[in-house]
Tab-separated table of C-alpha atoms in Angstrom:
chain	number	residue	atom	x	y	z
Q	68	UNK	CA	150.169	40.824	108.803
Q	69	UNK	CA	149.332	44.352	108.894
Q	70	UNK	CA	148.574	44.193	112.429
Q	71	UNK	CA	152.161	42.981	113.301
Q	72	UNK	CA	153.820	45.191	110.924
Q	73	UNK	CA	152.437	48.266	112.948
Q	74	UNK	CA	153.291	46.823	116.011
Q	75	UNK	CA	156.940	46.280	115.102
Q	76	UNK	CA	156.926	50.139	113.395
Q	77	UNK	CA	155.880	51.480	116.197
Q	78	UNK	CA	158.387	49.695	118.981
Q	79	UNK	CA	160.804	50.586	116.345
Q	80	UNK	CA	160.522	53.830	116.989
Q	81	UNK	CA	160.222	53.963	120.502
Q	82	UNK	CA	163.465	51.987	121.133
Q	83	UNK	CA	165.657	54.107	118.694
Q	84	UNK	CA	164.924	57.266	120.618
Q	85	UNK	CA	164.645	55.510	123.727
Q	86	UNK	CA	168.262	53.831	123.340
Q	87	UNK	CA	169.865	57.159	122.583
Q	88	UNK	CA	168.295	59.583	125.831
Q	89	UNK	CA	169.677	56.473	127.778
Q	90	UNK	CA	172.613	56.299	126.961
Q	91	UNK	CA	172.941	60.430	126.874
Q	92	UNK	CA	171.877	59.860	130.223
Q	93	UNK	CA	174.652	56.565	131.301
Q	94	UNK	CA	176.991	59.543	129.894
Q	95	UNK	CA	176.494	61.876	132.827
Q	96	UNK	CA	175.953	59.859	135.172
Q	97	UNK	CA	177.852	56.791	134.787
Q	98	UNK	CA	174.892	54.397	136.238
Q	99	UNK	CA	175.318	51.053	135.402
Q	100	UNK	CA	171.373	50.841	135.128
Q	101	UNK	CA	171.343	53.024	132.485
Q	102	UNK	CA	173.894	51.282	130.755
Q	103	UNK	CA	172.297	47.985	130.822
Q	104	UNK	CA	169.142	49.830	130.104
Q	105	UNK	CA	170.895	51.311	126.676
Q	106	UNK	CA	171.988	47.780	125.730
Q	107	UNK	CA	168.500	46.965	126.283
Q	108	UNK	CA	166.910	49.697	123.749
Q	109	UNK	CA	169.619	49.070	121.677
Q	110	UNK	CA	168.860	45.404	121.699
Q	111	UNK	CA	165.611	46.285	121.069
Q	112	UNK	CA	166.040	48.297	117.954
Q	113	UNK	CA	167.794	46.102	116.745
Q	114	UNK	CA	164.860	43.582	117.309
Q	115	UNK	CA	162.527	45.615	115.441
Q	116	UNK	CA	164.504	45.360	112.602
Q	117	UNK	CA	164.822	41.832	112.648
Q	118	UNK	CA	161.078	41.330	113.003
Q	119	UNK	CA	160.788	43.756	109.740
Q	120	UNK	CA	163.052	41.699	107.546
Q	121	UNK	CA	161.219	38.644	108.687
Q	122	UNK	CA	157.996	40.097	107.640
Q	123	UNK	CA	159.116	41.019	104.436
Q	124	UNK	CA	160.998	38.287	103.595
Q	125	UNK	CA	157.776	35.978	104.775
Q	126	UNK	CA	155.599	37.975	101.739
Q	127	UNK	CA	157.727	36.836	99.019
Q	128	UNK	CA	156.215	34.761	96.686
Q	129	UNK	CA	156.141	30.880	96.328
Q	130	UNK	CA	159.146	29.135	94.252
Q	131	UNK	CA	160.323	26.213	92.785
Q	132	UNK	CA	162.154	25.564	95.484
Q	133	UNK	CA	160.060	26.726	97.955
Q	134	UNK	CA	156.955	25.940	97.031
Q	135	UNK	CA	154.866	26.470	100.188
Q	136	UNK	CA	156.509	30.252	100.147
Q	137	UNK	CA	159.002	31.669	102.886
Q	138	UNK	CA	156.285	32.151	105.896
Q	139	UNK	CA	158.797	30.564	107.953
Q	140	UNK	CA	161.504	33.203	107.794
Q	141	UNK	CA	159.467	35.092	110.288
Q	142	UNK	CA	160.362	32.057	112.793
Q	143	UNK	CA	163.920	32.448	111.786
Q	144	UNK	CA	164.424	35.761	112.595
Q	145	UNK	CA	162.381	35.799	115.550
Q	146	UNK	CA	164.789	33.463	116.754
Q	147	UNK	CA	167.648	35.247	115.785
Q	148	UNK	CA	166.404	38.031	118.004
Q	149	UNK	CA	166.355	35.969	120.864
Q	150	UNK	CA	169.510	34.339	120.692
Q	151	UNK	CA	171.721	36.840	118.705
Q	152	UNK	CA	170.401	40.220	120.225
Q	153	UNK	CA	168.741	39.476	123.833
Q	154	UNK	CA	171.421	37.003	124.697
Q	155	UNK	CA	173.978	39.308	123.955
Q	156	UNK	CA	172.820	42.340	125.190
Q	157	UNK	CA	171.142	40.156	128.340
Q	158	UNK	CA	175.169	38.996	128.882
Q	159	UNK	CA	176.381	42.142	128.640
Q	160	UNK	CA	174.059	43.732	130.814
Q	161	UNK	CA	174.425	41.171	133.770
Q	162	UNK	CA	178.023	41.185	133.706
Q	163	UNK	CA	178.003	45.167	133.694
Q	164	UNK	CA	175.665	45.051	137.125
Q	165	UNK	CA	177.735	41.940	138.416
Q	166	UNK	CA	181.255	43.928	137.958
Q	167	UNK	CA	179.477	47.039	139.515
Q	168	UNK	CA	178.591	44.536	142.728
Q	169	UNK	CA	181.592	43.414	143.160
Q	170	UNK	CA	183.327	46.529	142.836
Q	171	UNK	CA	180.760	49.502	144.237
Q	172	UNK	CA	181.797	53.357	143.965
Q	173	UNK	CA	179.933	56.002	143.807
Q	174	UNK	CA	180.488	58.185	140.627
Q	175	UNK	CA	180.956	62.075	140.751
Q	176	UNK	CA	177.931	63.222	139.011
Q	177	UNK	CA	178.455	66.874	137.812
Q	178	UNK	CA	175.837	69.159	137.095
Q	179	UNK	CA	174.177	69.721	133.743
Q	180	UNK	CA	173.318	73.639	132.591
Q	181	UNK	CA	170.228	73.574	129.801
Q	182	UNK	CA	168.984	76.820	128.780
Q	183	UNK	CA	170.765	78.824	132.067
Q	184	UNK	CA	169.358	76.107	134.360
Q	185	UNK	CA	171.828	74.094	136.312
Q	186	UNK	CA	170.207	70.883	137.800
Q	187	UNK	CA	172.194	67.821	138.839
Q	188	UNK	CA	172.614	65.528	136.508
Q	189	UNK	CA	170.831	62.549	138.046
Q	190	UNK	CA	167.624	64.218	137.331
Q	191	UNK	CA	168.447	63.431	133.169
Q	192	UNK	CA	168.189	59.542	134.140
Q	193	UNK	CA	164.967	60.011	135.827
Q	194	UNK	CA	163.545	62.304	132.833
Q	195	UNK	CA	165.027	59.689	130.232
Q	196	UNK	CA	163.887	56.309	132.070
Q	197	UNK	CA	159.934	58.196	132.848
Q	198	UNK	CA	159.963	58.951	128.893
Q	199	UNK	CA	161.077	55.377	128.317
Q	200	UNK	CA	158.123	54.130	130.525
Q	201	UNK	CA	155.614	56.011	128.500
Q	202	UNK	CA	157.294	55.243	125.159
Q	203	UNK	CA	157.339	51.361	126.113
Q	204	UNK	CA	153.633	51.725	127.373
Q	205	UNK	CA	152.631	53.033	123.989
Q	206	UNK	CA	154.086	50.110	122.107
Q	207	UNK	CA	153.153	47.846	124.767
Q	208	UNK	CA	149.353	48.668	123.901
Q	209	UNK	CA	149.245	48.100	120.305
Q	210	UNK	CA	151.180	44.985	120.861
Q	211	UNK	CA	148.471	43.869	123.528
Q	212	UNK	CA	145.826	45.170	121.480
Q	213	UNK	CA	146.968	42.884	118.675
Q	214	UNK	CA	147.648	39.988	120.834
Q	215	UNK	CA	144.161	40.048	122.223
Q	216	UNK	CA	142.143	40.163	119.497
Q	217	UNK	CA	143.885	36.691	118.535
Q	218	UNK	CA	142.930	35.439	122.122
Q	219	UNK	CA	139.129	36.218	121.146
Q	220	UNK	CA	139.365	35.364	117.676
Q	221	UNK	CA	140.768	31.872	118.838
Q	222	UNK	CA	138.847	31.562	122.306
Q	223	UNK	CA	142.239	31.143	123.964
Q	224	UNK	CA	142.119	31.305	128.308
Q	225	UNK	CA	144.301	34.162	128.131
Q	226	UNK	CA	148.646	34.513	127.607
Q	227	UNK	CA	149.267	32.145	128.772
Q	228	UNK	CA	147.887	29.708	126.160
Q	229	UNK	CA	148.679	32.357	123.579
Q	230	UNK	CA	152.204	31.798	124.515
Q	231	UNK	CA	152.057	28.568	124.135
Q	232	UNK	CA	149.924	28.326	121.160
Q	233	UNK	CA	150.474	30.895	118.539
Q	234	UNK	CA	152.068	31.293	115.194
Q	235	UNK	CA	152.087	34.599	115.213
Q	236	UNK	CA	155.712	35.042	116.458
Q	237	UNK	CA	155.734	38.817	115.402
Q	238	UNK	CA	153.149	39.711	117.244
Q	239	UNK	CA	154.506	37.546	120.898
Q	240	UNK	CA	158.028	38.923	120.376
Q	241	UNK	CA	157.058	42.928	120.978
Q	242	UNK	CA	154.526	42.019	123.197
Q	243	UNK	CA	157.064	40.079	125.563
Q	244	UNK	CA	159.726	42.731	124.509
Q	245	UNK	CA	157.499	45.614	125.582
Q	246	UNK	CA	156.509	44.109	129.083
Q	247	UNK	CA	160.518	43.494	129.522
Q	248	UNK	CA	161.542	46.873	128.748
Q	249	UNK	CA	158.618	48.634	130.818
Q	250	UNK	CA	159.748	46.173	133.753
Q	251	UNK	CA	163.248	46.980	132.860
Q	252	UNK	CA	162.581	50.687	133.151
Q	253	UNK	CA	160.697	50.657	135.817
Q	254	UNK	CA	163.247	48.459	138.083
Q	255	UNK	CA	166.302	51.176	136.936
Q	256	UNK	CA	164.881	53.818	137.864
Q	257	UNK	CA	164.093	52.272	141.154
Q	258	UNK	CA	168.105	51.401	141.051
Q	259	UNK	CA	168.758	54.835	140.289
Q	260	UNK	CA	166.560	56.781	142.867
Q	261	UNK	CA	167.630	54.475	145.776
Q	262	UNK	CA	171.264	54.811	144.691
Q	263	UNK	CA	171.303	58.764	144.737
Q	264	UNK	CA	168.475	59.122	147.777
Q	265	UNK	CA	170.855	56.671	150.342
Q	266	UNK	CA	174.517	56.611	149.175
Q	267	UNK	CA	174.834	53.044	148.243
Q	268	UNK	CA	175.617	52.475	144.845
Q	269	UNK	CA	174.598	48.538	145.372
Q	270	UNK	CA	171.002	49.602	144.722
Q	271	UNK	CA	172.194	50.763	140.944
Q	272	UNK	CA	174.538	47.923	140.460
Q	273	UNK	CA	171.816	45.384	141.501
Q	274	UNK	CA	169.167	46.570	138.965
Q	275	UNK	CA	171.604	46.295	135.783
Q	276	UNK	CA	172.056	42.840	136.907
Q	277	UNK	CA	168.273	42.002	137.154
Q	278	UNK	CA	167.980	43.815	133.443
Q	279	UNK	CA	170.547	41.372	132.340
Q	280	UNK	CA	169.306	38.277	134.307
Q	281	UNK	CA	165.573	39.532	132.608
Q	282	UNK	CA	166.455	39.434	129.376
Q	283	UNK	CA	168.235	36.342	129.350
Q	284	UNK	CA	165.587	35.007	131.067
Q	285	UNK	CA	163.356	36.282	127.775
Q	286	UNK	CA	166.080	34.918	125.437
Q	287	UNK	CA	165.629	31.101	126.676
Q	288	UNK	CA	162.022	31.370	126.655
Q	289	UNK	CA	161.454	33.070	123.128
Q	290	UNK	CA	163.931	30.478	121.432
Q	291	UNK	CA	162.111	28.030	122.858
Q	292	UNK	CA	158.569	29.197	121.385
Q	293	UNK	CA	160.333	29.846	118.043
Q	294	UNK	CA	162.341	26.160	117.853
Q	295	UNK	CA	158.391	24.577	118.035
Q	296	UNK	CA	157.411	26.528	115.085
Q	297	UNK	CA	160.814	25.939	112.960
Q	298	UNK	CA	160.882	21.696	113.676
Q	299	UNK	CA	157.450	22.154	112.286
Q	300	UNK	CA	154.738	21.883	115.168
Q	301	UNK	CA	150.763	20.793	114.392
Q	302	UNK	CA	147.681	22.968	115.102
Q	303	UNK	CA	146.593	23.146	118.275
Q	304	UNK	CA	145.225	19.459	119.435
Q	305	UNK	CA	141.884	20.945	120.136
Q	306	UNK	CA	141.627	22.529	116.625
Q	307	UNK	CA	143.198	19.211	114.779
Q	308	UNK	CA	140.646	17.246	116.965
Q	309	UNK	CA	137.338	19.205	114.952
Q	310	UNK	CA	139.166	19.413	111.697
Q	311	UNK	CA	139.418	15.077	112.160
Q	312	UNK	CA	136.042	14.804	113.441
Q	313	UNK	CA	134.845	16.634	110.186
Q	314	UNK	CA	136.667	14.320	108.031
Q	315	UNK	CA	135.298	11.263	109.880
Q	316	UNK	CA	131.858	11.968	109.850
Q	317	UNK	CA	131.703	13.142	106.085
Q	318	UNK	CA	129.270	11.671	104.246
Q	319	UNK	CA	131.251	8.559	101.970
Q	320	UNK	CA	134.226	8.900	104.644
Q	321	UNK	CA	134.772	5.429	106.142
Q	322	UNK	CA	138.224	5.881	107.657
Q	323	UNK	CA	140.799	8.037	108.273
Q	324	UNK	CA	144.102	6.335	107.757
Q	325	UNK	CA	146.377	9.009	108.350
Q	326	UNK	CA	145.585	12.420	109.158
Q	327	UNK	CA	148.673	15.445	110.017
Q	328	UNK	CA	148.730	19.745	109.870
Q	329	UNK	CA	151.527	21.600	110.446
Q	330	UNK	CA	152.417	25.250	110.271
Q	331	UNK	CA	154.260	26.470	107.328
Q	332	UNK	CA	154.438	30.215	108.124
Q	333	UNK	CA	152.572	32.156	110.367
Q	334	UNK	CA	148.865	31.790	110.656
Q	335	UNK	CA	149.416	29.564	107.802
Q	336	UNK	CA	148.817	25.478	108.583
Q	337	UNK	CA	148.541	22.731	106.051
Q	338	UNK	CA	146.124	19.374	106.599
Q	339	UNK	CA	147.034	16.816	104.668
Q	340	UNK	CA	145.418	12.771	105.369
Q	341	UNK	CA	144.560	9.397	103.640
Q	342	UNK	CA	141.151	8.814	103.666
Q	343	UNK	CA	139.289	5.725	103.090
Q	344	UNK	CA	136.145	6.482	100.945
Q	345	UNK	CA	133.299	3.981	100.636
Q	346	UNK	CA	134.362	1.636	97.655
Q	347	UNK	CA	131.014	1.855	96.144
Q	348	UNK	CA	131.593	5.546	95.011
Q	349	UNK	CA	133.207	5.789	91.628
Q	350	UNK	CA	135.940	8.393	90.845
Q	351	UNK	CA	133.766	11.591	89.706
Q	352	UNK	CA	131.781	10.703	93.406
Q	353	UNK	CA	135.022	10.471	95.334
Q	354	UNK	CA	136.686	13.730	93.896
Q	355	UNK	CA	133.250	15.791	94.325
Q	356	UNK	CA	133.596	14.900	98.145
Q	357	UNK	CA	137.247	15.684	98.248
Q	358	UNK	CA	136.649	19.147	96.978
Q	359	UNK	CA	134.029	19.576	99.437
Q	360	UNK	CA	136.022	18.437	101.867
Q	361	UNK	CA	138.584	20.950	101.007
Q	362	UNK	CA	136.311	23.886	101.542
Q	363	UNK	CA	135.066	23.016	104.647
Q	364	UNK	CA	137.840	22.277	106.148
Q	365	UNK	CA	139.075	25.959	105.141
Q	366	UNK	CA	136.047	27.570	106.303
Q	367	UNK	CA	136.329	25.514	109.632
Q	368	UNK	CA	139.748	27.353	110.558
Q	369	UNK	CA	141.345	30.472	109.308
Q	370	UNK	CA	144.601	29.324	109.540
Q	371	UNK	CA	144.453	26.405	107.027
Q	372	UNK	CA	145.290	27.534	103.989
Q	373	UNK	CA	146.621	24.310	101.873
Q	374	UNK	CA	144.377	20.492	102.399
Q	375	UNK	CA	145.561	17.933	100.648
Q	376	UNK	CA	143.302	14.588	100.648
Q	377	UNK	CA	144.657	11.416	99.198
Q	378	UNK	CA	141.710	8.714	98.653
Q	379	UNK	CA	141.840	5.035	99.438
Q	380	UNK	CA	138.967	3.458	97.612
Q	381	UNK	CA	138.997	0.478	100.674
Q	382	UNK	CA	139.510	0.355	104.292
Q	383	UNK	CA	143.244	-1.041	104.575
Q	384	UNK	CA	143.719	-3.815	106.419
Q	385	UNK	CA	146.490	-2.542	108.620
Q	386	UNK	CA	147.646	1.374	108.789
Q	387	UNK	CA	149.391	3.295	110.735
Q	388	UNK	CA	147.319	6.542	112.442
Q	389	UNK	CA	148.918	9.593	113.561
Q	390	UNK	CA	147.276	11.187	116.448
């Protein structure tokens, strides 16, 4: 949790300065990449905060009402950063670069004076989107940094599985943010330079519309990572498969009728199942194994944190298994 928090501080940050030396910069310049790159910080920011509230929200303390806590909220407003902030600013940004195509001119671009020296102003969007570059690579790192030592911890193939296979939404969200925005830096000032160095304000058009196509892009795809965490998805098959095989080959186990995990916040799963215990063993036997059950099955994985094992003192004669 820590980890993530200082991740998300530290994009924070970045993007909040970041967003206003762009859009200083769209000011003089009038380049519709560095208008759909201020949307894009701003978006960002915005993000940040988001991912904040989550985490604090996420720390509050189990209820009544919500008796496995609120680790979930972290979900939630992950995917209200993908839908409500990327889309939007995503939309905005592609219909910006798509107006600009349709309708190229070349703005006049008047010179800037800073402490008696008088440069053209273009040279502001180059300064701005470089310092955005290093700013993003900064953030980029810790998120990667964090992000990795999951991989290891969880002997994942790489990001691609994490992607696929992580709770720790946090965590993903500035890590796929960060590699966006350094890509969406990187591809404006591109825009920009080709723009000014030939005459053809196509170049500059054409990059706000790949930032907006970009994030949208990143919209779809984080909403869809988030929706499998908030409808409640299992462990990883490989990690339900050991935590199973543990329970089946416990000494007094004789079936597993129903076994299930699911994630109730991040890095936070619950295992719950109906085992069949010999029906020799009387009921001091069958809770001793229960609670050793419980143990091992949290030192087995990190992530569970709740087991809950309900005893059938006989192999039923028909029952339904969840794989």
């Amino acid at each position: 949790m820590a980890s993530s928090k200082s991740v998300v501080i530290a994009a924070l940050f970045a993007n909040g300065a970041i967003a206003v030396l762009k859009f200083v910069g769209y000011l003089l310049t009038m380049s519709p990449a560095m208008l759909s790159e201020t949307y894009h910080s701003i978006s960002d920011t915005g993000n940040q905060i988001f991912l904040l509230i989550g985490i604090r929200y996420s720390g509050r303390e189990a209820t009544r009402g919500h008796p496995f806590g609120f680790g979930k909220a972290q979900f939630f407003y992950s995917f209200l950063v993908s839908v409500l902030l990327f889309g939007i600013a995503g939309w905005e940004s592609a219909k910006h670069g798509y107006h600009a195509l349709m309708n190229p001119h070349m703005e006049e671009i008047a010179d800037v004076t800073l402490l008696s020296f008088t440069f053209d102003a273009v040279y502001v969007n180059y300064a701005v989107l470089i310092a955005a570059i290093l700013f993003e690579t900064y953030a980029f790192a810790k998120a990667y940094k964090a992000m990795k030592i999951e991989i290891n911890r969880r002997n994942w193939s790489g990001f691609r599985e994490a992607f696929r296979k992580t709770s720790n939404v946090t965590t993903l969200t500035a890590l796929t943010e960060d590699a966006i925005a350094l890509g969406g830096a990187g591809i404006a000032l591109f825009g920009v330079f080709l723009t000014r160095y030939t005459g053809n304000p196509m170049y500059d058009a054409a990059s706000a519309l790949i930032i907006g196509l970009m994030l949208m892009s990143f919209a779809v795809a984080l909403a869809w990572e988030n929706k499998r965490l908030l409808l409640g998805e299992s462990l990883p098959k490989e990690d339900e498969d050991v935590l199973r095989t543990m329970l089946a080959e416990a000494d007094g186990v004789v079936e597993i009728i129903d076994f299930r995990t699911v994630y109730f916040g991040p890095g936070r799963a619950l295992v719950a199942g109906d085992v069949a215990f010999d029906p020799e063993l009387d009921t001091g036997e069958i809770d001793d194994r229960i609670t050793a059950l419980e143990n091992d099955l949290f030192k087995a994985n990190e992530h569970v944190k709740k087991v809950y094992i309900e005893p059938e003192v006989q192999v039923a004669e028909t029952s339904e298994s969840v794989a």
